[in-house]
Coordinates of C-alpha atoms and ligand atoms in Angstrom, one line a residue:
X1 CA 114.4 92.4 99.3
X2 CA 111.1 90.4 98.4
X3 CA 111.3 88.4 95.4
X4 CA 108.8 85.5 93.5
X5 CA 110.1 83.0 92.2
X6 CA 108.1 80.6 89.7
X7 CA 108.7 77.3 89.7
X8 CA 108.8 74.4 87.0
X9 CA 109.8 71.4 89.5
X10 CA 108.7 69.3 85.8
X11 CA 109.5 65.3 85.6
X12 CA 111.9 62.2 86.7
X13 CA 114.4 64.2 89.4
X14 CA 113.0 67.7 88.6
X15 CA 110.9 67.4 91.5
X16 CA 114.2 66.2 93.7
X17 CA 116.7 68.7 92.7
X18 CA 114.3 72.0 92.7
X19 CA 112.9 70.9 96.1
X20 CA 116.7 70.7 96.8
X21 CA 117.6 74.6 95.4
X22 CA 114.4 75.7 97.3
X23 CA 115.7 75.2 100.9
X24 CA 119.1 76.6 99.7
X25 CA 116.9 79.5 98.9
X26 CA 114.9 79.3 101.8
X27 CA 118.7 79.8 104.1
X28 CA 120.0 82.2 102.4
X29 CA 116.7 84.5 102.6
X30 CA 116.8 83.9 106.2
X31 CA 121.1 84.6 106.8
X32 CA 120.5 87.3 104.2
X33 CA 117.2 89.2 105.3
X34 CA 115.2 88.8 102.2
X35 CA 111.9 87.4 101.6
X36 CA 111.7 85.2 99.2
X37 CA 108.3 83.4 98.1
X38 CA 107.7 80.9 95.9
X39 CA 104.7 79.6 93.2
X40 CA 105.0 75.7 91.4
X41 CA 103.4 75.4 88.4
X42 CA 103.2 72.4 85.7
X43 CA 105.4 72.0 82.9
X44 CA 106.2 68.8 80.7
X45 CA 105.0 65.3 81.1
X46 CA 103.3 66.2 84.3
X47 CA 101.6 68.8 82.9
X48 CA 100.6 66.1 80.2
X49 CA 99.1 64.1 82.4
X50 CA 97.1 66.9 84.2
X51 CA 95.9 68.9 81.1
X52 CA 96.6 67.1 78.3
X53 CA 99.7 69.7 77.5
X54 CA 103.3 70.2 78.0
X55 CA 102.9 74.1 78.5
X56 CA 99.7 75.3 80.0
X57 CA 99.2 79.2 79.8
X58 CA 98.7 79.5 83.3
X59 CA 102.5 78.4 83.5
X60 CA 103.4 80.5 81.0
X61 CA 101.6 83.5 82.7
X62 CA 103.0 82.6 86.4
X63 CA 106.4 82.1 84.6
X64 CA 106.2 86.0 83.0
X65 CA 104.7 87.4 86.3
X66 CA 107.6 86.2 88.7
X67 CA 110.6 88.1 89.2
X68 CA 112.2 84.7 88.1
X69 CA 112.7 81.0 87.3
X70 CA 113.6 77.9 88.6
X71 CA 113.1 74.7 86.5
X72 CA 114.3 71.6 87.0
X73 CA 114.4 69.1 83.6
X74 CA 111.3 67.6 82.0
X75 CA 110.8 64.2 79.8
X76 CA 110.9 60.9 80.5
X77 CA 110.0 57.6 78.9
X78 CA 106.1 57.9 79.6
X79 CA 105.6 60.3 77.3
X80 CA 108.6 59.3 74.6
X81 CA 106.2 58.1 72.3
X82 CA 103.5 61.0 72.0
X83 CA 103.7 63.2 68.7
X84 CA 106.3 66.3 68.3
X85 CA 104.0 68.8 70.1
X86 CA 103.2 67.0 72.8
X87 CA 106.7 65.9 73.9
X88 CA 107.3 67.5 77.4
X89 CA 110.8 69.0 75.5
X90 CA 108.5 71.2 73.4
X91 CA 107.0 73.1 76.7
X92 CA 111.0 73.8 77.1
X93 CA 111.0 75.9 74.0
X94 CA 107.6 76.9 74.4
X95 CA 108.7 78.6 77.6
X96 CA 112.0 79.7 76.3
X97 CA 110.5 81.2 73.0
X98 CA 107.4 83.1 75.4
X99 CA 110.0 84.6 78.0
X100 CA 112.3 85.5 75.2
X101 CA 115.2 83.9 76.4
X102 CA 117.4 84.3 73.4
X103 CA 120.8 83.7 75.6
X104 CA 122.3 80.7 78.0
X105 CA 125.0 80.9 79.5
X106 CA 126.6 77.4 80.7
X107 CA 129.1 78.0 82.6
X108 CA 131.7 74.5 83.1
X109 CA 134.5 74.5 85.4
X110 CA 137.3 72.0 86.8
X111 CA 136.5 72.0 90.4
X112 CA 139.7 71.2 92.1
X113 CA 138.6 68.7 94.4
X114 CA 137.3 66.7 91.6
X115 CA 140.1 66.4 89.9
X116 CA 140.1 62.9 90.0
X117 CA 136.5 62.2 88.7
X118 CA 137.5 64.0 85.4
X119 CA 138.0 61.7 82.0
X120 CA 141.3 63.7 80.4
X121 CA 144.7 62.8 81.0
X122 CA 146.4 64.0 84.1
X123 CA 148.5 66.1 82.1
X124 CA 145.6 68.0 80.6
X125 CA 143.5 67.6 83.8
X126 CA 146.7 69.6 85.8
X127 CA 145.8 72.7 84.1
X128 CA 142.1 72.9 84.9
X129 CA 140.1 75.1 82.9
X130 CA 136.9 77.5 83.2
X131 CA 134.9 78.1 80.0
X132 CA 131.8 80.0 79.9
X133 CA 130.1 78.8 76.8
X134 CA 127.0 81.1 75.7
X135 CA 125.0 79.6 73.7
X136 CA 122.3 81.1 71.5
X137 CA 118.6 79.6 72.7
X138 CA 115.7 80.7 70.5
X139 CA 116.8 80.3 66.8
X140 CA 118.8 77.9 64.6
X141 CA 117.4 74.3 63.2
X142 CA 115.5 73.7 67.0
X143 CA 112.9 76.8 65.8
X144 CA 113.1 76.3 61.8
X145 CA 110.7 75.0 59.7
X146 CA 110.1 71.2 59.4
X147 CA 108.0 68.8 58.4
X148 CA 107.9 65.2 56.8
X149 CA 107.4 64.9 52.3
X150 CA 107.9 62.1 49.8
X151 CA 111.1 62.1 48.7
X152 CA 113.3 60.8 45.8
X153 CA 113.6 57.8 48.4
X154 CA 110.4 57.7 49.6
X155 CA 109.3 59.2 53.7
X156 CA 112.0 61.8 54.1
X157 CA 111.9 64.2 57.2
X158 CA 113.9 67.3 57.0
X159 CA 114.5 70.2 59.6
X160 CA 115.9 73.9 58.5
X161 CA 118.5 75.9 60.3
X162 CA 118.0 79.6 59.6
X163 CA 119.2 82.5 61.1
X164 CA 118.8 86.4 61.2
X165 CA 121.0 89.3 61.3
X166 CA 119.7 90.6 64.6
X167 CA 119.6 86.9 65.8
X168 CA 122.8 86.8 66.0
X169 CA 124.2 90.3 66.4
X170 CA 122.3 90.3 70.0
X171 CA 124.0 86.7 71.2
X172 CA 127.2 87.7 69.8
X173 CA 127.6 91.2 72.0
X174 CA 126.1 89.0 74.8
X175 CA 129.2 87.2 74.0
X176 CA 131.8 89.9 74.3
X177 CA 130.1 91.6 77.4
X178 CA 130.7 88.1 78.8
X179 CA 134.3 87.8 77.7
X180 CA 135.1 91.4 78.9
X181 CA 134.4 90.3 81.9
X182 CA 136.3 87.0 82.5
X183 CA 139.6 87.2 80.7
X184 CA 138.8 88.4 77.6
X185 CA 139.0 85.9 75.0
X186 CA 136.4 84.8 72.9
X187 CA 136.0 81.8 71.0
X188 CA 133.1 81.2 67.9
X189 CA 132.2 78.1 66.6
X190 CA 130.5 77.1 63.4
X191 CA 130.7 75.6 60.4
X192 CA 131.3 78.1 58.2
X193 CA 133.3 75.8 55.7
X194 CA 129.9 74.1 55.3
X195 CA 126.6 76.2 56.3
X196 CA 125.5 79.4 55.0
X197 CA 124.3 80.7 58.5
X198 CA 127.6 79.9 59.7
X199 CA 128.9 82.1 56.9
X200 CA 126.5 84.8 58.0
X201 CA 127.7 84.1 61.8
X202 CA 131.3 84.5 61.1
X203 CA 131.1 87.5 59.1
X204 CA 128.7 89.7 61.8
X205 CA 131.5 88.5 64.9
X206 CA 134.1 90.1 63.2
X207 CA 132.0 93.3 62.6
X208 CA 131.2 93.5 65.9
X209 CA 135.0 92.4 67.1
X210 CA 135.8 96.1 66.0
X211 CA 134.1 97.7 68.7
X212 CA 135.7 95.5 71.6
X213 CA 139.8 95.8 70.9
X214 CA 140.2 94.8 74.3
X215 CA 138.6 91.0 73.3
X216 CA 140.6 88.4 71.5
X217 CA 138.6 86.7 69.5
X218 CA 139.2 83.1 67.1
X219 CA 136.9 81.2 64.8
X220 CA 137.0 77.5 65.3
X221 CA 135.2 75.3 62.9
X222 CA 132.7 73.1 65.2
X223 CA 134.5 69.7 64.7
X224 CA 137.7 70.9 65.4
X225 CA 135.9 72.3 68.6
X226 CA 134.5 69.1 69.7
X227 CA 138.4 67.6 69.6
X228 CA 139.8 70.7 70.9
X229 CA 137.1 70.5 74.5
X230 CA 139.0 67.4 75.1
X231 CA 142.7 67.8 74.1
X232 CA 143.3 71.2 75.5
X233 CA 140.1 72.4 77.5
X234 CA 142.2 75.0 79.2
X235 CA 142.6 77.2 75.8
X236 CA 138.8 78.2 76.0
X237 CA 137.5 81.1 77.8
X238 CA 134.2 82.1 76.3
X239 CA 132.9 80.7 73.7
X240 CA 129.8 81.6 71.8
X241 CA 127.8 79.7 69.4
X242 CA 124.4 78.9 68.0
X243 CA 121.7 76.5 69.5
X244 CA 122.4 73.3 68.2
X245 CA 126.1 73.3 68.5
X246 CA 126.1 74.9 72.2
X247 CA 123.7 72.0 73.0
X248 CA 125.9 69.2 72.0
X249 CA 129.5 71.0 73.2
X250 CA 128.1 71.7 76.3
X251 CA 127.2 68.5 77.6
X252 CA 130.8 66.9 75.9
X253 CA 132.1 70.3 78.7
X254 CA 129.9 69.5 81.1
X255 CA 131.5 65.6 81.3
X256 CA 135.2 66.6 81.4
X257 CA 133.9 68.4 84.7
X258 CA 133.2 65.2 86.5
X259 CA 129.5 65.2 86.0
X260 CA 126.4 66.3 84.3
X261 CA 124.7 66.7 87.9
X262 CA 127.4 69.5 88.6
X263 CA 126.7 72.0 85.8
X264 CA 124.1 74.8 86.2
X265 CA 122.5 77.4 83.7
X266 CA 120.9 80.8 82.9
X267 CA 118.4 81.8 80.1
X268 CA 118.1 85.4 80.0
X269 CA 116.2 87.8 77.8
X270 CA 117.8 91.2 77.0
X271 CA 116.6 92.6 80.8
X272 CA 117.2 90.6 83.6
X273 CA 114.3 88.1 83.5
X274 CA 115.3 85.0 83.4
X275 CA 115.3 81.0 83.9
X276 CA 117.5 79.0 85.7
X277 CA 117.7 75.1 85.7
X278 CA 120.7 72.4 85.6
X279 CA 122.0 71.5 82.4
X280 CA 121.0 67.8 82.9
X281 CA 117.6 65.9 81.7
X282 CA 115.2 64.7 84.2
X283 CA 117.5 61.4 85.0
X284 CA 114.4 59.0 85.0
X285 CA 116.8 56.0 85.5
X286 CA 117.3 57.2 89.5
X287 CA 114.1 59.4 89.4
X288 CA 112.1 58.8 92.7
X289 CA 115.5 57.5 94.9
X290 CA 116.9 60.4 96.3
X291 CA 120.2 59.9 95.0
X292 CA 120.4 62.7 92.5
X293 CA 123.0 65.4 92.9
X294 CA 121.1 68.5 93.5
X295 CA 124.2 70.8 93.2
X296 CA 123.5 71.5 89.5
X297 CA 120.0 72.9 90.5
X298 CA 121.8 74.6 93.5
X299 CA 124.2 76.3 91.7
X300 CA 121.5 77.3 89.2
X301 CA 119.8 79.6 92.3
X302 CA 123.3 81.3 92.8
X303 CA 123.1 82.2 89.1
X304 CA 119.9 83.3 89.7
X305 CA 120.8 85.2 92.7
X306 CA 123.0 87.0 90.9
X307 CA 121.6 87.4 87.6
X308 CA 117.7 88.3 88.0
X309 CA 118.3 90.3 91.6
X310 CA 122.2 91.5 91.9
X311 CA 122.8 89.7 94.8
X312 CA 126.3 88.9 94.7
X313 CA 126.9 88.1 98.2
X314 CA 124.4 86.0 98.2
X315 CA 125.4 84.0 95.2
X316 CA 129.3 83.8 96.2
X317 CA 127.5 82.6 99.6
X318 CA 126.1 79.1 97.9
X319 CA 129.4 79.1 95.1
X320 CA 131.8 78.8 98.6
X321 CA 129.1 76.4 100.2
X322 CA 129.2 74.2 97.3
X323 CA 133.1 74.6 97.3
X324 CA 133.2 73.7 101.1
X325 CA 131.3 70.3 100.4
X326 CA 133.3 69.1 97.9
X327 CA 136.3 70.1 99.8
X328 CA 135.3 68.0 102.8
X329 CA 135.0 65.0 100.2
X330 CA 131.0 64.9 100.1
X331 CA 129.9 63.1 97.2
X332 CA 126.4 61.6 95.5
X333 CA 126.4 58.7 93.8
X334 CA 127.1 60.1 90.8
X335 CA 130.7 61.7 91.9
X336 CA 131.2 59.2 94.6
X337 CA 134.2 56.3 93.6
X338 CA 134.9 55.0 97.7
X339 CA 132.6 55.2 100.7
X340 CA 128.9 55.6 100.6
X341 CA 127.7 58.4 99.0
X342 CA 125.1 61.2 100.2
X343 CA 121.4 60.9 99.3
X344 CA 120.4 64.0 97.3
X345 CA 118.7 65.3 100.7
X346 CA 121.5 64.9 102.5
X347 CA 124.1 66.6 100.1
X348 CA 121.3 69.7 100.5
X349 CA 121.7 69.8 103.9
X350 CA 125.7 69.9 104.0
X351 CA 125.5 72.7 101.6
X352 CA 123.0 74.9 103.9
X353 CA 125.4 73.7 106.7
X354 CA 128.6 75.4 105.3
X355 CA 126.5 79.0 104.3
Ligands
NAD401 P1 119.9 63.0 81.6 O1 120.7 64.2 81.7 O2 118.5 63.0 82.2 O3 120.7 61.7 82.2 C1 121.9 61.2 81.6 C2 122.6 60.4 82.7 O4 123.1 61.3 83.7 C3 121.7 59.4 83.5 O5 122.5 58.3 83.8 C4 121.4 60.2 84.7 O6 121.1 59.3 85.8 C5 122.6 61.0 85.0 N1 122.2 62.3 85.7 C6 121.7 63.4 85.1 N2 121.5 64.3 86.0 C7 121.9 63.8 87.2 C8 122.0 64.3 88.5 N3 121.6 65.5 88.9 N4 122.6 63.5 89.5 C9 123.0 62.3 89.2 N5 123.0 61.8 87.9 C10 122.5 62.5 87.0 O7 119.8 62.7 80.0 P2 118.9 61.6 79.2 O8 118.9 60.3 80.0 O9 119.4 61.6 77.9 O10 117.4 62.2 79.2 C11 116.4 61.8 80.1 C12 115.2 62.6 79.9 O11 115.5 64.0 80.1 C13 114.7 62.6 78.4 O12 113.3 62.6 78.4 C14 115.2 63.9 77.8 O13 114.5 64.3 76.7 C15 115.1 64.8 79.0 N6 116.0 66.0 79.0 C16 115.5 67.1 79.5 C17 116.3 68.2 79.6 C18 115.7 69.5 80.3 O14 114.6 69.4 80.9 N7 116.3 70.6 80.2 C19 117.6 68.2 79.2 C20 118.1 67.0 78.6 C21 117.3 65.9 78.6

């Protein structure tokens, strides 16, 4: 097969960790017999300081033409002080909103062998856990209306949290699809004691629970959630919930893995366009050092390999590479507690060595 693939390398590590996926990419097209070709263009702070913007069309364009994304994190401290639309973050929703990338699916697992790099009590830690949290991406209080007034108080800023019927019908079967195929039980989480759109949320996943019997499905208030992640991971399968809350739940998940620089992503529309990137920020504090850990990012292709082109060989291929390394005891800095740990070039290369 030939596939393009756009992508956003962006700021701090980006650079690092896509370069990093790339030659993963680059083996398996060669062990596989595919052609795979591949197009950077700017996004975030170093598109700031090229153009004077986060999100230049020519991105966006490049992004919609390719069979697919890879992105690597944006943002950094350079630009933390430039106004709301110039942030690098906004060419992330920019992108997001142009692709229509209403899904993402964060997938956080216990890998056995890291065990030991995992917060929770042993006792909780002994029955691992594998939760696929989808997370609704282009609505909710990140999109709402916003602005800054004079208050009763004086400045006051305020930010609005709306969502639509169809908003949230089309995450919510996303949902389901997902749980049907893992093992069928799917949690929702809001705050439907509290908000209206929670209310709203609730009420459409239990319409829509009638036409998948075979799915278990619970409410959990959002709180309770937040406790429940860390008392008793192992009770979650899926889980679906809207933008905000999947943002902050799934970095608390990604944690109880080990680390942030092991947890990869998908963004998809409702075809099989997509974007892939690690859950993690650009990591400016080891930016430039080569001591990222690149398997986020790497992981991120294998969900692209198998999202965007069906290639499930392929993906299981980098999955069991990534499985192999750990396995053998190969750490970054960031997972390593004795010995001296890879660089993020090196831990590439012991993952292209066990394809
Ligand atoms: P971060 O995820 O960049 O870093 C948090 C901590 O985790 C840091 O100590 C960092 O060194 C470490 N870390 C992250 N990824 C790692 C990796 N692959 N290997 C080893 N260690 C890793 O979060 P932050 O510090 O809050 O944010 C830094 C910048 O990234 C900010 O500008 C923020 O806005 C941006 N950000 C971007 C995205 C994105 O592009 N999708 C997501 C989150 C944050």
């Amino acid at each position: 097969m030939k596939k393009h693939i756009a992508l956003l390398r962006g700021d701090g590590i980006g650079p690092e960790i896509v370069d990093s996926a790339v030659e993963v990419l680059k083996a398996v097209a060669v062990k596989f017999g595919h052609e795979f070709t591949f197009t950077p263009y700017l996004i975030g702070g170093s598109a700031i300081d090229a153009c004077g913007k986060p999100l230049p069309e020519e991105t966006v364009e490049g992004c919609l033409a390719a069979d697919s994304v890879l992105l690597g994190a944006v943002g950094g401290p350079k630009w933390d002080t430039l106004p709301g639309h110039l942030r690098p973050e906004k060419a992330l929703l920019g992108i997001r909103s142009a692709m229509g990338l209403f899904t993402n699916l964060r997938p956080a697992k216990l890998y056995p062998a890291l065990k030991e790099e995992c917060p929770l009590r042993p006792d909780i830690v002994e029955k691992g856990f594998d939760i696929m949290i989808v997370r609704e991406l282009t609505g909710g209080i990140y999109f709402g209306e916003r602005g800054y007034r004079e208050g009763k108080y004086g400045e006051e800023a305020y930010d609005t949290e709306a969502y639509s019927r169809m908003e949230i019908e089309r995450i919510v079967r996303v949902a389901f699809e997902t749980a049907r195929k893992r093992r069928k039980k799917l949690t929702s989480i809001d705050k439907a004691n509290v908000l209206e759109t929670s209310r709203l949320w609730r009420k459409i996943v239990h319409e829509i629970a009638a036409e998948y019997p075979d799915v278990e499905v619970a409410d959990m208030l959002v709180d309770n959630a937040a406790m429940q992640l860390v008392r008793n991971p192992a009770q979650f399968d899926t889980i679906v919930t809207s933008n905000m809350f999947g943002d902050i739940l799934s970095d608390e998940a990604s944690q109880i893995t080990g680390s942030i620089g092991m947890l990869p992503s998908a963004s998809l529309n409702d075809g099989t366009k997509g974007l892939y990137e690690p859950i993690h920020g650009s990591a400016p504090d080891i930016a430039g050092q080569n001591k990222a850990n690149p398997i986020a990012t790497i992981l991120s292709a294998a969900m692209l390999l198998l999202y965007a082109f069906d290639m499930k060989a392929e993906s299981d291929c980098i999955v069991n590479a990534v499985d192999k390394v750990l396995n053998a005891g190969l750490r970054t800095a960031d997972l390593c507690r004795v010995g001296a740990p890879l660089t993020c070039t090196e831990m590439t290369q012991k993952v292209i060595e066990n394809l």
